[in-house]
Tab-separated table of C-alpha atoms in Angstrom:
chain	number	residue	atom	x	y	z
A	20	UNK	CA	17.498	-4.073	0.891
A	21	UNK	CA	15.526	-0.886	0.281
A	22	UNK	CA	15.846	0.974	-3.017
A	23	UNK	CA	16.666	4.141	-1.080
A	24	UNK	CA	19.509	2.593	0.939
A	25	UNK	CA	23.209	3.100	0.240
A	26	UNK	CA	23.583	-0.678	0.327
A	27	UNK	CA	21.259	-1.030	-2.655
A	28	UNK	CA	23.006	1.746	-4.598
A	29	UNK	CA	26.364	-0.002	-4.067
A	30	UNK	CA	24.831	-3.366	-5.017
A	31	UNK	CA	23.322	-1.898	-8.197
A	32	UNK	CA	26.587	-0.215	-9.192
A	33	UNK	CA	28.526	-3.486	-8.814
A	34	UNK	CA	25.984	-5.549	-10.763
A	35	UNK	CA	25.726	-2.948	-13.538
A	36	UNK	CA	29.510	-2.708	-13.901
A	37	UNK	CA	29.919	-6.482	-14.091
A	38	UNK	CA	26.958	-6.767	-16.464
A	39	UNK	CA	28.751	-4.831	-19.210
A	40	UNK	CA	32.201	-6.292	-18.500
A	41	UNK	CA	31.392	-10.000	-18.770
A	42	UNK	CA	30.636	-11.805	-22.069
A	43	UNK	CA	27.095	-10.983	-23.171
A	44	UNK	CA	26.011	-14.640	-23.177
A	45	UNK	CA	26.465	-14.722	-19.385
A	46	UNK	CA	24.565	-11.513	-18.634
A	47	UNK	CA	21.312	-13.237	-17.766
A	48	UNK	CA	23.220	-15.591	-15.443
A	49	UNK	CA	24.672	-12.600	-13.596
A	50	UNK	CA	21.190	-11.138	-13.213
A	51	UNK	CA	19.933	-14.404	-11.754
A	52	UNK	CA	22.798	-14.474	-9.229
A	53	UNK	CA	22.045	-10.833	-8.361
A	54	UNK	CA	18.383	-11.711	-7.858
A	55	UNK	CA	19.236	-14.504	-5.428
A	56	UNK	CA	21.611	-12.258	-3.484
A	57	UNK	CA	19.087	-9.408	-3.371
A	58	UNK	CA	16.280	-11.666	-2.185
A	59	UNK	CA	18.474	-13.498	0.327
A	60	UNK	CA	19.162	-10.161	2.026
A	61	UNK	CA	15.513	-10.124	3.105
A	62	UNK	CA	15.847	-13.618	4.625
A	63	UNK	CA	16.509	-17.123	3.361
A	64	UNK	CA	12.982	-18.061	4.449
A	65	UNK	CA	11.476	-16.381	1.394
A	66	UNK	CA	13.758	-18.172	-1.062
A	67	UNK	CA	12.083	-21.475	-0.194
A	68	UNK	CA	8.637	-20.288	-1.229
A	69	UNK	CA	9.923	-18.538	-4.338
A	70	UNK	CA	11.719	-21.757	-5.244
A	71	UNK	CA	8.474	-23.712	-4.953
A	72	UNK	CA	6.746	-21.215	-7.235
A	73	UNK	CA	9.544	-21.447	-9.807
A	74	UNK	CA	9.735	-25.255	-9.831
A	75	UNK	CA	5.984	-25.921	-9.890
A	76	UNK	CA	5.329	-23.271	-12.549
A	77	UNK	CA	8.193	-24.488	-14.718
A	78	UNK	CA	7.093	-28.117	-14.402
A	79	UNK	CA	3.416	-27.365	-15.049
A	80	UNK	CA	4.198	-25.285	-18.136
A	81	UNK	CA	6.570	-27.887	-19.556
A	82	UNK	CA	4.139	-30.750	-18.967
A	83	UNK	CA	1.217	-28.834	-20.486
A	84	UNK	CA	3.356	-27.963	-23.495
A	85	UNK	CA	4.474	-31.590	-23.920
A	86	UNK	CA	0.891	-32.807	-23.638
A	87	UNK	CA	-0.199	-30.292	-26.277
A	88	UNK	CA	2.578	-31.298	-28.702
A	89	UNK	CA	1.777	-34.979	-28.177
A	90	UNK	CA	-1.881	-34.299	-28.893
A	91	UNK	CA	-1.075	-32.395	-32.090
A	92	UNK	CA	1.194	-35.208	-33.318
A	93	UNK	CA	-1.343	-37.879	-32.440
A	94	UNK	CA	-4.215	-36.091	-34.165
A	95	UNK	CA	-2.056	-35.536	-37.241
A	96	UNK	CA	-1.018	-39.194	-37.326
A	97	UNK	CA	-4.633	-40.384	-37.079
A	98	UNK	CA	-6.084	-37.750	-39.358
A	99	UNK	CA	-7.211	-40.289	-41.945
A	100	UNK	CA	-8.249	-42.944	-39.415
A	101	UNK	CA	-10.264	-41.174	-36.706
A	102	UNK	CA	-13.760	-39.900	-37.223
A	103	UNK	CA	-14.701	-36.373	-36.266
A	104	UNK	CA	-16.276	-37.631	-33.039
A	105	UNK	CA	-13.186	-39.692	-32.114
A	106	UNK	CA	-10.921	-36.732	-32.747
A	107	UNK	CA	-13.143	-34.464	-30.637
A	108	UNK	CA	-13.289	-36.992	-27.783
A	109	UNK	CA	-9.500	-37.326	-27.763
A	110	UNK	CA	-8.994	-33.556	-27.692
A	111	UNK	CA	-11.442	-33.249	-24.801
A	112	UNK	CA	-9.501	-35.911	-22.916
A	113	UNK	CA	-6.217	-34.064	-23.409
A	114	UNK	CA	-7.866	-30.755	-22.493
A	115	UNK	CA	-9.043	-32.220	-19.183
A	116	UNK	CA	-5.523	-33.481	-18.481
A	117	UNK	CA	-4.042	-30.043	-19.141
A	118	UNK	CA	-6.706	-28.434	-16.974
A	119	UNK	CA	-5.867	-30.715	-14.048
A	120	UNK	CA	-2.165	-29.806	-14.283
A	121	UNK	CA	-3.024	-26.134	-14.612
A	122	UNK	CA	-5.422	-26.100	-11.653
A	123	UNK	CA	-2.943	-28.034	-9.520
A	124	UNK	CA	-0.243	-25.427	-10.168
A	125	UNK	CA	-2.612	-22.572	-9.361
A	126	UNK	CA	-3.778	-24.220	-6.145
A	127	UNK	CA	-0.222	-24.760	-4.919
A	128	UNK	CA	1.054	-21.262	-5.607
A	129	UNK	CA	-2.042	-19.229	-4.842
A	130	UNK	CA	-2.500	-21.490	-1.816
A	131	UNK	CA	0.958	-20.538	-0.535
A	132	UNK	CA	0.091	-16.862	-0.992
A	133	UNK	CA	-3.273	-17.296	0.731
A	134	UNK	CA	-1.882	-19.197	3.720
A	135	UNK	CA	1.043	-16.859	4.351
A	136	UNK	CA	-0.843	-13.632	3.763
A	137	UNK	CA	-4.363	-14.317	5.030
A	138	UNK	CA	-4.178	-16.968	7.760
A	139	UNK	CA	-4.020	-14.491	10.624
A	140	UNK	CA	-6.687	-12.348	8.973
A	141	UNK	CA	-8.991	-15.376	8.863
A	142	UNK	CA	-8.148	-16.276	12.478
A	143	UNK	CA	-8.899	-12.725	13.623
A	144	UNK	CA	-12.312	-12.818	11.967
A	145	UNK	CA	-13.142	-16.259	13.377
A	146	UNK	CA	-12.130	-15.050	16.842
A	147	UNK	CA	-14.242	-11.947	16.405
A	148	UNK	CA	-17.296	-14.026	15.561
A	149	UNK	CA	-16.559	-16.435	18.401
A	150	UNK	CA	-16.246	-13.547	20.855
A	151	UNK	CA	-19.794	-12.445	20.034
A	152	UNK	CA	-21.156	-15.793	21.230
A	153	UNK	CA	-18.638	-17.056	23.788
A	154	UNK	CA	-16.949	-13.878	24.992
A	155	UNK	CA	-13.429	-15.211	24.364
A	156	UNK	CA	-11.027	-15.904	21.520
A	157	UNK	CA	-10.531	-19.558	20.710
A	158	UNK	CA	-7.719	-19.627	18.113
A	159	UNK	CA	-4.197	-18.285	18.595
A	160	UNK	CA	-2.484	-16.303	15.864
A	161	UNK	CA	0.156	-18.079	13.794
A	162	UNK	CA	3.671	-16.692	13.553
A	163	UNK	CA	4.090	-16.467	9.786
A	164	UNK	CA	6.537	-14.229	7.929
A	165	UNK	CA	5.343	-12.897	4.577
A	166	UNK	CA	8.140	-13.235	1.982
A	167	UNK	CA	9.211	-10.088	0.163
A	168	UNK	CA	7.166	-9.348	-2.957
A	169	UNK	CA	5.223	-12.621	-2.850
A	170	UNK	CA	2.031	-11.036	-4.213
A	171	UNK	CA	3.862	-9.594	-7.207
A	172	UNK	CA	6.010	-12.568	-8.184
A	173	UNK	CA	3.136	-15.020	-7.625
A	174	UNK	CA	0.781	-13.083	-9.901
A	175	UNK	CA	3.474	-12.565	-12.524
A	176	UNK	CA	4.407	-16.251	-12.611
A	177	UNK	CA	0.782	-17.433	-12.549
A	178	UNK	CA	0.126	-15.131	-15.505
A	179	UNK	CA	2.869	-17.028	-17.356
A	180	UNK	CA	1.307	-20.395	-16.471
A	181	UNK	CA	-2.119	-19.189	-17.637
A	182	UNK	CA	-0.649	-17.948	-20.932
A	183	UNK	CA	1.013	-21.313	-21.539
A	184	UNK	CA	-2.243	-23.103	-20.728
A	185	UNK	CA	-4.101	-20.889	-23.198
A	186	UNK	CA	-1.442	-21.386	-25.852
A	187	UNK	CA	-0.453	-17.706	-25.848
A	188	UNK	CA	3.114	-18.326	-24.665
A	189	UNK	CA	5.724	-21.003	-25.230
A	190	UNK	CA	6.889	-22.907	-22.168
A	191	UNK	CA	10.407	-21.855	-21.167
A	192	UNK	CA	12.778	-24.834	-21.477
A	193	UNK	CA	15.496	-23.472	-19.193
A	194	UNK	CA	14.413	-23.513	-15.536
A	195	UNK	CA	17.079	-20.966	-14.632
A	196	UNK	CA	15.698	-18.502	-17.162
A	197	UNK	CA	12.290	-19.184	-15.678
A	198	UNK	CA	13.778	-18.353	-12.271
A	199	UNK	CA	15.145	-15.087	-13.667
A	200	UNK	CA	11.697	-14.103	-14.958
A	201	UNK	CA	10.124	-14.798	-11.566
A	202	UNK	CA	12.782	-13.095	-9.460
A	203	UNK	CA	13.984	-10.086	-11.506
A	204	UNK	CA	15.047	-7.930	-8.571
A	205	UNK	CA	14.042	-4.385	-9.637
A	206	UNK	CA	10.346	-5.307	-9.878
A	207	UNK	CA	10.058	-7.645	-6.899
A	208	UNK	CA	8.891	-5.064	-4.378
A	209	UNK	CA	6.121	-3.199	-6.193
A	210	UNK	CA	5.927	-4.361	-9.785
A	211	UNK	CA	5.100	-3.745	-12.544
A	212	UNK	CA	3.572	-7.184	-13.101
A	213	UNK	CA	5.166	-8.222	-16.381
A	214	UNK	CA	3.928	-10.658	-19.033
A	215	UNK	CA	6.351	-13.397	-20.039
A	216	UNK	CA	5.874	-12.812	-23.760
A	217	UNK	CA	6.872	-9.166	-23.390
A	218	UNK	CA	9.588	-9.247	-20.736
A	219	UNK	CA	11.413	-12.312	-22.122
A	220	UNK	CA	12.163	-10.472	-25.375
A	221	UNK	CA	14.707	-8.232	-23.643
A	222	UNK	CA	15.345	-10.047	-20.347
A	223	UNK	CA	17.319	-12.904	-21.910
A	224	UNK	CA	18.758	-10.970	-24.851
A	225	UNK	CA	22.436	-9.910	-24.858
A	226	UNK	CA	23.011	-6.178	-24.320
A	227	UNK	CA	26.125	-4.234	-25.176
A	228	UNK	CA	26.934	-1.019	-23.386
A	229	UNK	CA	25.169	1.995	-24.842
A	230	UNK	CA	25.811	5.308	-23.095
A	231	UNK	CA	22.485	6.870	-24.077
A	232	UNK	CA	20.474	3.884	-22.842
A	233	UNK	CA	22.270	3.793	-19.490
A	234	UNK	CA	22.097	7.570	-19.114
A	235	UNK	CA	18.363	7.772	-19.825
A	236	UNK	CA	17.789	4.936	-17.380
A	237	UNK	CA	19.851	6.732	-14.740
A	238	UNK	CA	17.864	9.935	-15.302
A	239	UNK	CA	14.640	8.074	-14.624
A	240	UNK	CA	16.112	6.442	-11.516
A	241	UNK	CA	17.145	9.852	-10.154
A	242	UNK	CA	13.697	11.251	-10.912
A	243	UNK	CA	12.212	8.352	-8.986
A	244	UNK	CA	14.472	9.037	-6.008
A	245	UNK	CA	13.450	12.699	-6.089
A	246	UNK	CA	9.762	11.790	-6.022
A	247	UNK	CA	10.206	9.339	-3.151
A	248	UNK	CA	12.742	11.110	-0.960
A	249	UNK	CA	12.034	14.767	-1.605
A	250	UNK	CA	8.306	14.839	-2.366
A	251	UNK	CA	6.701	11.776	-0.742
A	252	UNK	CA	8.784	11.730	2.432
A	253	UNK	CA	8.070	15.422	3.050
A	254	UNK	CA	4.344	15.252	2.379
A	255	UNK	CA	3.829	12.248	4.662
A	256	UNK	CA	4.856	14.387	7.631
A	257	UNK	CA	1.933	16.731	6.961
A	258	UNK	CA	-0.418	13.784	6.395
A	259	UNK	CA	0.410	12.195	9.749
A	260	UNK	CA	0.215	15.543	11.524
A	261	UNK	CA	-3.273	16.283	10.194
A	262	UNK	CA	-4.956	12.901	9.865
A	263	UNK	CA	-3.208	11.293	12.812
A	264	UNK	CA	-4.672	13.745	15.333
A	265	UNK	CA	-8.480	13.471	15.067
A	266	UNK	CA	-8.956	15.284	18.396
A	267	UNK	CA	-7.397	18.409	16.851
A	268	UNK	CA	-8.224	18.182	13.160
A	269	UNK	CA	-11.548	17.071	11.707
A	270	UNK	CA	-13.936	17.730	8.819
A	271	UNK	CA	-12.379	19.728	5.999
A	272	UNK	CA	-8.911	19.393	7.525
A	273	UNK	CA	-9.136	15.617	7.230
A	274	UNK	CA	-10.082	15.942	3.563
A	275	UNK	CA	-7.039	18.180	3.042
A	276	UNK	CA	-4.973	15.525	4.807
A	277	UNK	CA	-6.331	12.912	2.409
A	278	UNK	CA	-5.508	15.213	-0.503
A	279	UNK	CA	-1.918	15.349	0.726
A	280	UNK	CA	-2.007	11.583	1.207
A	281	UNK	CA	-3.115	11.105	-2.408
A	282	UNK	CA	-0.136	13.196	-3.543
A	283	UNK	CA	2.208	11.294	-1.203
A	284	UNK	CA	1.034	7.885	-2.435
A	285	UNK	CA	1.373	8.924	-6.054
A	286	UNK	CA	4.884	10.310	-5.546
A	287	UNK	CA	5.994	7.270	-3.547
A	288	UNK	CA	4.479	4.598	-5.795
A	289	UNK	CA	5.337	6.177	-9.141
A	290	UNK	CA	8.761	7.091	-7.788
A	291	UNK	CA	9.385	3.429	-7.022
A	292	UNK	CA	8.152	2.422	-10.478
A	293	UNK	CA	10.434	5.047	-12.070
A	294	UNK	CA	13.366	3.536	-10.183
A	295	UNK	CA	12.357	0.037	-11.275
A	296	UNK	CA	11.891	0.894	-14.955
A	297	UNK	CA	15.018	3.058	-14.937
A	298	UNK	CA	17.170	0.277	-13.475
A	299	UNK	CA	15.847	-2.196	-16.024
A	300	UNK	CA	16.549	0.292	-18.812
A	301	UNK	CA	20.141	0.637	-17.622
A	302	UNK	CA	20.467	-3.114	-18.199
A	303	UNK	CA	18.810	-2.778	-21.619
A	304	UNK	CA	15.606	-4.437	-20.385
A	305	UNK	CA	12.156	-2.996	-21.073
A	306	UNK	CA	9.413	-3.084	-18.460
A	307	UNK	CA	5.803	-2.075	-18.968
A	308	UNK	CA	4.669	1.373	-17.884
A	309	UNK	CA	2.454	1.311	-14.811
A	310	UNK	CA	1.020	4.845	-14.598
A	311	UNK	CA	-0.315	7.358	-17.092
A	312	UNK	CA	-1.209	10.601	-15.259
A	313	UNK	CA	-4.073	8.918	-13.343
A	314	UNK	CA	-5.136	12.000	-11.392
A	315	UNK	CA	-6.054	13.703	-14.678
A	316	UNK	CA	-8.817	11.180	-15.322
A	317	UNK	CA	-12.376	12.367	-15.994
A	318	UNK	CA	-14.075	9.359	-14.390
A	319	UNK	CA	-13.231	6.346	-12.249
A	320	UNK	CA	-13.198	3.885	-15.152
A	321	UNK	CA	-10.553	6.001	-16.873
A	322	UNK	CA	-8.623	6.318	-13.613
A	323	UNK	CA	-8.283	2.553	-13.373
A	324	UNK	CA	-6.983	2.417	-16.921
A	325	UNK	CA	-4.226	4.796	-15.837
A	326	UNK	CA	-3.383	3.721	-12.253
A	327	UNK	CA	-1.311	0.567	-11.604
A	328	UNK	CA	-1.966	-0.473	-15.182
A	329	UNK	CA	-0.305	-3.888	-15.044
A	330	UNK	CA	-2.290	-4.925	-11.967
A	331	UNK	CA	-5.556	-3.787	-13.540
A	332	UNK	CA	-4.887	-5.642	-16.788
A	333	UNK	CA	-3.878	-8.757	-14.833
A	334	UNK	CA	-7.215	-8.877	-13.018
A	335	UNK	CA	-9.053	-8.077	-16.238
A	336	UNK	CA	-7.350	-10.706	-18.401
A	337	UNK	CA	-6.915	-13.497	-15.876
A	338	UNK	CA	-9.952	-13.094	-13.614
A	339	UNK	CA	-12.662	-10.876	-15.103
A	340	UNK	CA	-12.775	-12.332	-18.623
A	341	UNK	CA	-12.570	-16.017	-17.579
A	342	UNK	CA	-15.266	-15.544	-14.925
A	343	UNK	CA	-17.480	-13.580	-17.329
A	344	UNK	CA	-17.194	-16.301	-19.958
A	345	UNK	CA	-18.045	-19.048	-17.474
A	346	UNK	CA	-20.980	-17.259	-15.792
A	347	UNK	CA	-24.427	-18.657	-16.642
A	348	UNK	CA	-26.819	-16.348	-18.447
A	349	UNK	CA	-29.387	-14.989	-16.005
A	350	UNK	CA	-32.774	-13.733	-17.052
A	351	UNK	CA	-34.161	-10.427	-15.770
A	352	UNK	CA	-37.668	-9.244	-15.225
A	353	UNK	CA	-39.363	-6.673	-17.431
A	354	UNK	CA	-39.269	-4.274	-14.485
A	355	UNK	CA	-35.489	-4.375	-14.275
A	356	UNK	CA	-35.068	-3.957	-18.021
A	357	UNK	CA	-37.506	-1.051	-18.079
A	358	UNK	CA	-36.246	0.907	-15.094
A	359	UNK	CA	-32.512	0.176	-15.253
A	360	UNK	CA	-32.037	-0.243	-19.006
A	361	UNK	CA	-30.156	-3.513	-18.531
A	362	UNK	CA	-30.274	-6.097	-21.298
A	363	UNK	CA	-31.846	-9.388	-20.289
A	364	UNK	CA	-29.429	-12.218	-19.646
A	365	UNK	CA	-26.366	-10.001	-19.958
A	366	UNK	CA	-25.658	-7.506	-17.212
A	367	UNK	CA	-26.261	-9.299	-13.932
A	368	UNK	CA	-23.376	-11.773	-14.466
A	369	UNK	CA	-21.056	-8.926	-15.531
A	370	UNK	CA	-21.774	-6.884	-12.412
A	371	UNK	CA	-21.440	-9.928	-10.189
A	372	UNK	CA	-18.068	-10.770	-11.741
A	373	UNK	CA	-17.014	-7.135	-11.355
A	374	UNK	CA	-17.905	-7.355	-7.664
A	375	UNK	CA	-15.770	-10.486	-7.299
A	376	UNK	CA	-12.854	-8.839	-9.114
A	377	UNK	CA	-12.921	-5.748	-6.930
A	378	UNK	CA	-13.202	-7.813	-3.772
A	379	UNK	CA	-10.109	-9.720	-4.952
A	380	UNK	CA	-8.345	-6.466	-5.858
A	381	UNK	CA	-8.986	-5.078	-2.400
A	382	UNK	CA	-7.886	-8.154	-0.469
A	383	UNK	CA	-4.808	-8.500	-2.716
A	384	UNK	CA	-3.548	-5.167	-1.390
A	385	UNK	CA	-3.628	-6.315	2.205
A	386	UNK	CA	-5.179	-8.702	4.721
A	387	UNK	CA	-7.490	-6.173	6.336
A	388	UNK	CA	-11.125	-5.137	5.994
A	389	UNK	CA	-10.231	-1.572	5.066
A	390	UNK	CA	-8.710	-2.880	1.813
A	391	UNK	CA	-11.820	-4.962	1.128
A	392	UNK	CA	-13.986	-1.874	1.645
A	393	UNK	CA	-11.650	0.090	-0.635
A	394	UNK	CA	-12.187	-2.450	-3.409
A	395	UNK	CA	-15.965	-2.509	-2.926
A	396	UNK	CA	-15.987	1.291	-2.825
A	397	UNK	CA	-14.599	1.413	-6.361
A	398	UNK	CA	-16.947	-1.330	-7.515
A	399	UNK	CA	-19.910	0.833	-6.505
A	400	UNK	CA	-18.736	3.858	-8.479
A	401	UNK	CA	-17.718	1.817	-11.505
A	402	UNK	CA	-21.150	0.165	-11.531
A	403	UNK	CA	-22.901	3.538	-11.201
A	404	UNK	CA	-20.832	4.969	-14.038
A	405	UNK	CA	-21.613	1.952	-16.195
A	406	UNK	CA	-25.343	2.234	-15.529
A	407	UNK	CA	-25.909	5.947	-16.073
A	408	UNK	CA	-23.357	8.357	-14.577
A	409	UNK	CA	-20.706	7.821	-17.241
A	410	UNK	CA	-22.918	9.046	-20.076
A	411	UNK	CA	-24.074	11.983	-17.954
A	412	UNK	CA	-20.480	13.066	-17.231
A	413	UNK	CA	-19.630	12.969	-20.944
A	414	UNK	CA	-22.158	15.738	-21.556
A	415	UNK	CA	-20.611	18.039	-18.934
A	416	UNK	CA	-17.443	20.147	-19.225
A	417	UNK	CA	-14.257	18.154	-18.732
A	418	UNK	CA	-13.399	20.096	-15.572
A	419	UNK	CA	-16.496	18.667	-13.883
A	420	UNK	CA	-15.383	15.135	-14.658
A	421	UNK	CA	-11.875	15.873	-13.366
A	422	UNK	CA	-13.261	17.324	-10.129
A	423	UNK	CA	-15.630	14.375	-9.652
A	424	UNK	CA	-12.913	11.768	-10.239
A	425	UNK	CA	-10.382	13.510	-8.008
A	426	UNK	CA	-12.896	13.829	-5.166
A	427	UNK	CA	-13.827	10.118	-5.336
A	428	UNK	CA	-10.157	9.114	-5.488
A	429	UNK	CA	-9.132	11.277	-2.533
A	430	UNK	CA	-11.991	10.005	-0.381
A	431	UNK	CA	-11.150	6.440	-1.418
A	432	UNK	CA	-7.599	6.789	-0.116
A	433	UNK	CA	-9.120	7.129	3.337
A	434	UNK	CA	-9.787	3.391	3.243
A	435	UNK	CA	-6.074	2.870	2.650
A	436	UNK	CA	-4.880	5.143	5.441
A	437	UNK	CA	-7.245	4.047	8.207
A	438	UNK	CA	-6.611	0.360	8.798
A	439	UNK	CA	-9.022	0.638	11.739
A	440	UNK	CA	-12.395	0.486	9.981
A	441	UNK	CA	-14.119	2.174	12.916
A	442	UNK	CA	-12.235	5.417	12.118
A	443	UNK	CA	-13.581	5.644	8.572
């Protein structure tokens, strides 16, 4: 059910009308029913995998929370009996138990995502390598259907599990409310990726009809439709006409095509986010902003603080920081410190982790090498800016930084458009 279809508009109107007519204590139940109906329209197949994610995440969070409470009570009860070493040993034992539950949940849910999304990608690469030596493909592709929004709801729910494991969020006691958090229909297709501690404050709360709130939400929805249907859908025609005919257009024309493509992507993606946030606002629910005028950035680091903000913060908080903290300290030679100005035992792990994060960011966008190259492309420029270019750009007029960032961004979108790496 596409956001731009009449079917979705009718569905939204019915749900919104019922939402403010029924008793407020049942509003979240109505939203859950709407989520199931919305997702079922894309196929019952996907509901099975979403159900696994909901059940395993709910169970893991509840068990980890129960284990933590039991540990706190036990330590308190034995406060006068246990020595410091005994207390420390017991806490380490409980910590290992929580870690096993946590890792098990991650393996199940990220494993489902990996199998469904990347199996055929892996098979294609194995066949490609085999063809170099044997001249034939040895493994047949698997007929797998990727459930709607699986990357978004998996990351959002795993963020909740990680927060519970870290003690930053309370485990939700009602599995149906947990299901609502995972499946909230406006954000299933393209985010934003919400945090449980933020979204739950308004998602489960009762909301009485307020004309201004609904009207402002509707205004944002209409603005989103304008960006998608009027701007993005018109620009994409020019993009395909220019970039899709390399025998006619080349060189500067291709760059102009990529410039149009950058505008089309921005209008389409932000238009969808405007629709999502606007719909949620009409229900009285607040979602995180996902864009902050990214094309006005003065460098690539700033751009990634403004573009797809919730995805960037997810990778930063749940992948970059944990990997950075667990990386061993590596020593560097005097030559490296002298010529690159990198502190000994500090920078190499950070850059390696950054490389891993951007590889993951690229492959998360799609099971294709062009997305991997897109992620590595940004890693290179972020590393260069961190080493020396960032300070140099700060000394130049702002317009130079804007031009530099825009050029890098536009060229980078080429990796998105050309799924055939040989055309890059």
